[in-house]
mmCIF file of C-alpha atoms in Angstrom:
data_model
loop_
_atom_site.group_PDB
_atom_site.id
_atom_site.type_symbol
_atom_site.label_atom_id
_atom_site.label_comp_id
_atom_site.label_asym_id
_atom_site.label_seq_id
_atom_site.Cartn_x
_atom_site.Cartn_y
_atom_site.Cartn_z
ATOM 1 C CA ASP K 1 39.230 52.814 24.389
ATOM 2 C CA THR K 2 36.274 54.965 22.618
ATOM 3 C CA ALA K 3 38.903 57.561 20.863
ATOM 4 C CA VAL K 4 36.284 61.117 20.524
ATOM 5 C CA SER K 5 33.148 60.652 22.568
ATOM 6 C CA GLN K 6 30.994 62.874 23.463
ATOM 7 C CA THR K 7 27.867 63.291 25.724
ATOM 8 C CA PRO K 8 25.329 63.278 26.317
ATOM 9 C CA LYS K 9 24.303 61.045 23.173
ATOM 10 C CA TYR K 10 20.400 62.254 22.988
ATOM 11 C CA LEU K 11 19.298 65.841 24.296
ATOM 12 C CA VAL K 12 15.872 67.361 24.741
ATOM 13 C CA THR K 13 15.564 70.538 25.275
ATOM 14 C CA GLN K 14 13.122 73.415 25.230
ATOM 15 C CA MET K 15 13.500 76.577 23.252
ATOM 16 C CA GLY K 16 15.338 79.223 25.088
ATOM 17 C CA ASN K 17 17.547 77.032 27.554
ATOM 18 C CA ASP K 18 20.683 76.628 27.560
ATOM 19 C CA LYS K 19 22.778 73.501 26.939
ATOM 20 C CA SER K 20 26.236 72.243 26.640
ATOM 21 C CA ILE K 21 27.316 68.801 24.734
ATOM 22 C CA LYS K 22 31.091 67.492 25.820
ATOM 23 C CA CYS K 23 33.814 66.011 24.004
ATOM 24 C CA GLU K 24 37.031 64.284 24.586
ATOM 25 C CA GLN K 25 39.507 62.483 22.531
ATOM 26 C CA ASN K 26 42.631 60.460 23.657
ATOM 27 C CA LEU K 27 44.412 59.836 20.570
ATOM 28 C CA GLY K 28 46.190 63.104 21.622
ATOM 29 C CA HIS K 29 45.373 64.659 18.337
ATOM 30 C CA ASP K 30 46.170 68.368 18.284
ATOM 31 C CA THR K 31 42.740 69.710 16.817
ATOM 32 C CA MET K 32 39.473 69.426 17.693
ATOM 33 C CA TYR K 33 36.512 69.990 15.719
ATOM 34 C CA TRP K 34 32.566 70.694 15.312
ATOM 35 C CA TYR K 35 30.221 69.740 12.437
ATOM 36 C CA LYS K 36 26.706 70.255 12.184
ATOM 37 C CA GLN K 37 23.991 67.680 10.446
ATOM 38 C CA ASP K 38 21.436 69.192 9.172
ATOM 39 C CA SER K 39 18.203 67.603 8.801
ATOM 40 C CA LYS K 40 19.313 66.466 5.262
ATOM 41 C CA LYS K 41 22.153 65.138 6.814
ATOM 42 C CA PHE K 42 24.543 67.253 5.406
ATOM 43 C CA LEU K 43 27.427 67.865 7.270
ATOM 44 C CA LYS K 44 29.128 71.244 8.220
ATOM 45 C CA ILE K 45 31.731 72.702 9.373
ATOM 46 C CA MET K 46 31.198 74.834 12.734
ATOM 47 C CA PHE K 47 34.429 75.187 14.681
ATOM 48 C CA SER K 48 38.145 74.234 14.703
ATOM 49 C CA TYR K 49 40.546 74.117 17.948
ATOM 50 C CA ASN K 50 44.262 73.561 17.446
ATOM 51 C CA ASN K 51 46.008 73.452 20.818
ATOM 52 C CA LYS K 52 42.736 75.094 22.744
ATOM 53 C CA GLU K 53 43.239 78.098 20.578
ATOM 54 C CA LEU K 54 40.297 78.240 17.725
ATOM 55 C CA ILE K 55 41.646 78.590 14.403
ATOM 56 C CA ILE K 56 37.942 78.217 12.191
ATOM 57 C CA ASN K 57 34.569 79.919 12.797
ATOM 58 C CA GLU K 58 32.451 79.271 10.338
ATOM 59 C CA THR K 59 29.996 81.679 10.644
ATOM 60 C CA VAL K 60 28.167 80.406 13.600
ATOM 61 C CA PRO K 61 25.894 82.843 15.404
ATOM 62 C CA ASN K 62 27.282 83.568 18.652
ATOM 63 C CA ARG K 63 24.811 81.786 20.705
ATOM 64 C CA PHE K 64 27.512 78.610 20.041
ATOM 65 C CA SER K 65 30.591 78.714 21.974
ATOM 66 C CA PRO K 66 33.319 76.527 21.817
ATOM 67 C CA LYS K 67 35.105 76.093 24.904
ATOM 68 C CA SER K 68 38.619 73.699 24.845
ATOM 69 C CA PRO K 69 40.448 73.511 28.765
ATOM 70 C CA ASP K 70 43.043 71.771 27.405
ATOM 71 C CA LYS K 71 43.800 69.914 23.810
ATOM 72 C CA ALA K 72 41.949 66.560 25.093
ATOM 73 C CA HIS K 73 38.483 68.157 25.328
ATOM 74 C CA LEU K 74 36.687 70.584 22.859
ATOM 75 C CA ASN K 75 33.023 71.280 24.435
ATOM 76 C CA LEU K 76 29.985 73.154 23.050
ATOM 77 C CA HIS K 77 27.696 75.466 24.504
ATOM 78 C CA ILE K 78 24.465 76.527 22.987
ATOM 79 C CA ASN K 79 22.581 79.637 24.386
ATOM 80 C CA SER K 80 19.061 80.458 24.298
ATOM 81 C CA LEU K 81 18.192 77.203 21.685
ATOM 82 C CA GLU K 82 15.983 78.093 18.643
ATOM 83 C CA LEU K 83 13.820 75.160 16.971
ATOM 84 C CA GLY K 84 16.602 75.685 14.130
ATOM 85 C CA ASP K 85 19.107 74.056 16.302
ATOM 86 C CA SER K 86 17.787 70.924 16.547
ATOM 87 C CA ALA K 87 20.599 68.401 14.717
ATOM 88 C CA VAL K 88 22.821 65.935 15.206
ATOM 89 C CA TYR K 89 26.595 67.568 16.247
ATOM 90 C CA PHE K 90 29.656 65.870 15.696
ATOM 91 C CA CYS K 91 32.970 66.262 17.482
ATOM 92 C CA ALA K 92 35.971 65.013 15.495
ATOM 93 C CA SER K 93 39.391 65.335 16.267
ATOM 94 C CA SER K 94 42.510 64.602 13.998
ATOM 95 C CA PRO K 95 46.394 64.951 13.907
ATOM 96 C CA PRO K 96 48.974 67.422 12.714
ATOM 97 C CA ASP K 97 48.357 68.308 9.105
ATOM 98 C CA SER K 98 45.389 65.947 9.135
ATOM 99 C CA ILE K 99 48.018 63.080 7.730
ATOM 100 C CA TYR K 100 45.996 60.170 9.328
ATOM 101 C CA GLY K 101 42.655 61.794 8.828
ATOM 102 C CA TYR K 102 39.572 62.690 10.868
ATOM 103 C CA THR K 103 38.165 60.454 13.820
ATOM 104 C CA PHE K 104 34.355 61.212 14.712
ATOM 105 C CA GLY K 105 32.408 61.056 18.007
ATOM 106 C CA SER K 106 29.162 58.867 17.752
ATOM 107 C CA GLY K 107 26.964 62.384 17.665
ATOM 108 C CA THR K 108 24.721 63.999 19.892
ATOM 109 C CA ARG K 109 21.252 64.460 18.453
ATOM 110 C CA LEU K 110 20.049 67.939 19.938
ATOM 111 C CA THR K 111 16.317 68.378 19.355
ATOM 112 C CA VAL K 112 14.536 71.502 20.606
ATOM 113 C CA VAL K 113 10.694 71.663 21.471
ATOM 114 C CA LYS Y 1 35.488 77.729 -2.071
ATOM 115 C CA GLN Y 2 35.701 74.058 -1.635
ATOM 116 C CA GLU Y 3 32.930 71.833 -2.774
ATOM 117 C CA VAL Y 4 32.078 68.694 -3.091
ATOM 118 C CA THR Y 5 29.338 66.690 -4.995
ATOM 119 C CA GLN Y 6 28.849 62.722 -5.067
ATOM 120 C CA ILE Y 7 27.082 61.013 -7.241
ATOM 121 C CA PRO Y 8 24.382 59.337 -6.890
ATOM 122 C CA ALA Y 9 22.192 60.687 -4.502
ATOM 123 C CA ALA Y 10 20.807 57.198 -4.138
ATOM 124 C CA LEU Y 11 21.458 54.028 -5.443
ATOM 125 C CA SER Y 12 19.270 50.236 -5.104
ATOM 126 C CA VAL Y 13 21.101 47.041 -6.120
ATOM 127 C CA PRO Y 14 20.762 43.700 -6.248
ATOM 128 C CA GLU Y 15 23.019 41.411 -3.600
ATOM 129 C CA GLY Y 16 26.418 40.392 -5.053
ATOM 130 C CA GLU Y 17 26.448 43.531 -7.578
ATOM 131 C CA ASN Y 18 29.870 45.517 -8.047
ATOM 132 C CA LEU Y 19 29.235 48.687 -7.909
ATOM 133 C CA VAL Y 20 30.982 52.702 -8.044
ATOM 134 C CA LEU Y 21 30.246 55.565 -6.230
ATOM 135 C CA ASN Y 22 31.252 58.911 -7.348
ATOM 136 C CA CYS Y 23 32.674 62.361 -6.083
ATOM 137 C CA SER Y 24 33.912 65.149 -7.291
ATOM 138 C CA PHE Y 25 35.870 68.324 -6.102
ATOM 139 C CA THR Y 26 36.109 71.700 -6.827
ATOM 140 C CA ASP Y 27 39.952 72.929 -5.740
ATOM 141 C CA SER Y 28 42.530 70.327 -6.934
ATOM 142 C CA ALA Y 29 44.626 71.403 -3.699
ATOM 143 C CA ILE Y 30 43.733 68.737 -1.001
ATOM 144 C CA TYR Y 31 45.707 67.376 1.573
ATOM 145 C CA ASN Y 32 43.856 64.228 1.587
ATOM 146 C CA LEU Y 33 40.428 62.480 0.524
ATOM 147 C CA GLN Y 34 38.702 60.417 2.765
ATOM 148 C CA TRP Y 35 35.366 58.085 2.340
ATOM 149 C CA PHE Y 36 33.344 57.938 5.446
ATOM 150 C CA ARG Y 37 30.283 54.897 6.171
ATOM 151 C CA GLN Y 38 27.416 56.348 8.097
ATOM 152 C CA ASP Y 39 24.151 54.151 9.454
ATOM 153 C CA PRO Y 40 21.562 55.472 9.871
ATOM 154 C CA GLY Y 41 21.214 57.174 13.117
ATOM 155 C CA LYS Y 42 24.414 56.758 13.624
ATOM 156 C CA GLY Y 43 28.532 58.125 13.631
ATOM 157 C CA LEU Y 44 30.816 57.879 10.850
ATOM 158 C CA THR Y 45 32.974 55.303 10.074
ATOM 159 C CA SER Y 46 36.529 55.773 8.479
ATOM 160 C CA LEU Y 47 36.770 53.730 5.417
ATOM 161 C CA LEU Y 48 39.336 54.935 3.416
ATOM 162 C CA LEU Y 49 42.335 57.645 3.560
ATOM 163 C CA ILE Y 50 43.928 58.442 0.504
ATOM 164 C CA GLN Y 51 46.608 60.890 0.442
ATOM 165 C CA SER Y 52 46.872 63.861 -1.744
ATOM 166 C CA SER Y 53 50.100 62.153 -3.238
ATOM 167 C CA GLN Y 54 48.411 58.395 -3.711
ATOM 168 C CA ARG Y 55 46.647 57.046 -6.067
ATOM 169 C CA GLU Y 56 44.022 54.737 -4.554
ATOM 170 C CA GLN Y 57 43.778 52.816 -1.246
ATOM 171 C CA THR Y 58 42.133 49.188 -1.096
ATOM 172 C CA SER Y 59 40.630 47.425 1.794
ATOM 173 C CA GLY Y 60 38.686 44.234 1.880
ATOM 174 C CA ARG Y 61 36.211 44.041 -0.621
ATOM 175 C CA LEU Y 62 36.334 48.542 -0.597
ATOM 176 C CA ASN Y 63 38.777 50.127 -3.116
ATOM 177 C CA ALA Y 64 39.358 54.452 -3.302
ATOM 178 C CA SER Y 65 40.985 56.097 -6.020
ATOM 179 C CA LEU Y 66 41.984 59.323 -6.637
ATOM 180 C CA ASP Y 67 42.459 61.669 -9.466
ATOM 181 C CA LYS Y 68 43.384 64.931 -7.767
ATOM 182 C CA SER Y 69 44.262 66.821 -11.200
ATOM 183 C CA SER Y 70 40.207 66.062 -12.339
ATOM 184 C CA GLY Y 71 38.956 66.587 -9.013
ATOM 185 C CA ARG Y 72 37.575 62.911 -8.704
ATOM 186 C CA SER Y 73 37.503 60.137 -6.996
ATOM 187 C CA THR Y 74 35.561 56.764 -6.627
ATOM 188 C CA LEU Y 75 34.952 53.883 -4.311
ATOM 189 C CA TYR Y 76 34.370 51.000 -5.755
ATOM 190 C CA ILE Y 77 32.425 48.443 -3.390
ATOM 191 C CA ALA Y 78 32.879 44.463 -4.720
ATOM 192 C CA ALA Y 79 30.558 41.703 -4.017
ATOM 193 C CA SER Y 80 27.897 43.870 -2.296
ATOM 194 C CA GLN Y 81 26.451 42.387 0.802
ATOM 195 C CA PRO Y 82 23.069 43.893 2.209
ATOM 196 C CA GLY Y 83 25.153 44.595 5.622
ATOM 197 C CA ASP Y 84 26.982 47.595 2.825
ATOM 198 C CA SER Y 85 23.820 49.122 3.257
ATOM 199 C CA ALA Y 86 24.538 53.235 4.636
ATOM 200 C CA THR Y 87 25.468 56.504 3.433
ATOM 201 C CA TYR Y 88 28.486 56.704 1.322
ATOM 202 C CA LEU Y 89 30.245 59.937 2.561
ATOM 203 C CA CYS Y 90 33.229 61.759 0.564
ATOM 204 C CA ALA Y 91 35.252 64.492 2.438
ATOM 205 C CA VAL Y 92 37.927 66.216 1.455
ATOM 206 C CA THR Y 93 40.588 68.055 3.712
ATOM 207 C CA GLY Y 94 42.422 71.628 2.733
ATOM 208 C CA GLY Y 95 42.592 74.816 4.499
ATOM 209 C CA ASN Y 96 42.604 73.145 7.630
ATOM 210 C CA LYS Y 97 39.101 72.087 7.471
ATOM 211 C CA LEU Y 98 37.174 68.521 6.285
ATOM 212 C CA VAL Y 99 34.438 69.816 3.471
ATOM 213 C CA PHE Y 100 31.680 66.974 2.793
ATOM 214 C CA GLY Y 101 30.024 65.532 0.020
ATOM 215 C CA ALA Y 102 25.847 65.107 0.559
ATOM 216 C CA GLY Y 103 26.578 61.824 0.089
ATOM 217 C CA THR Y 104 25.051 58.264 -1.492
ATOM 218 C CA ILE Y 105 22.468 56.236 0.178
ATOM 219 C CA LEU Y 106 22.869 52.695 -0.617
ATOM 220 C CA ARG Y 107 20.711 49.773 -0.326
ATOM 221 C CA VAL Y 108 21.950 46.497 -0.986
ATOM 222 C CA LYS Y 109 19.144 44.246 -1.566
ATOM 223 C CA SER Y 110 18.509 40.517 -0.841
#
């Protein structure tokens, strides 16, 4: 029944590693997003995909690469992880024109050591 | 560039009190405004969504208003309870994305 699901919930990894976070939504929404919540709890958009096409890339380092195999999935791959990448990453989805608002996943807490 | 500000940053009230959280945004060309709740270490729960053509929305003890022309929204919580303790986030939709405020940390003391 989970509307937007992310895996894993927690991720602890060493600097320099490559890791992926997966997101799936079963709401039939056309648009999916990745948001980052930093240590000060501020949420900021990273990427937005509409029907598998990238529509927003908010000046995120090239080490971050989103992949959308279909409109129900949006994965986030991070290369060469750095300490500053430690944060909580939220996936979200919305219907066309965001009429009914956004639905968020429960977040992935990434800790780089 | 849209900026969203929430006041106060933190609020501590005794149980039973009515309270108001404030949100302001710089660009009035929004599509809608959404209030979320975030519990510590948890995800975001949508509380209320106000379309740009609407003035307010109500859900139980929560009432959110929107004054698009002045760039303001308020979230009114009636008869607060300790279970209302959380961070409340205001976010506006425009330009294909949701822009968040920094949140108000609410603590309701029993």
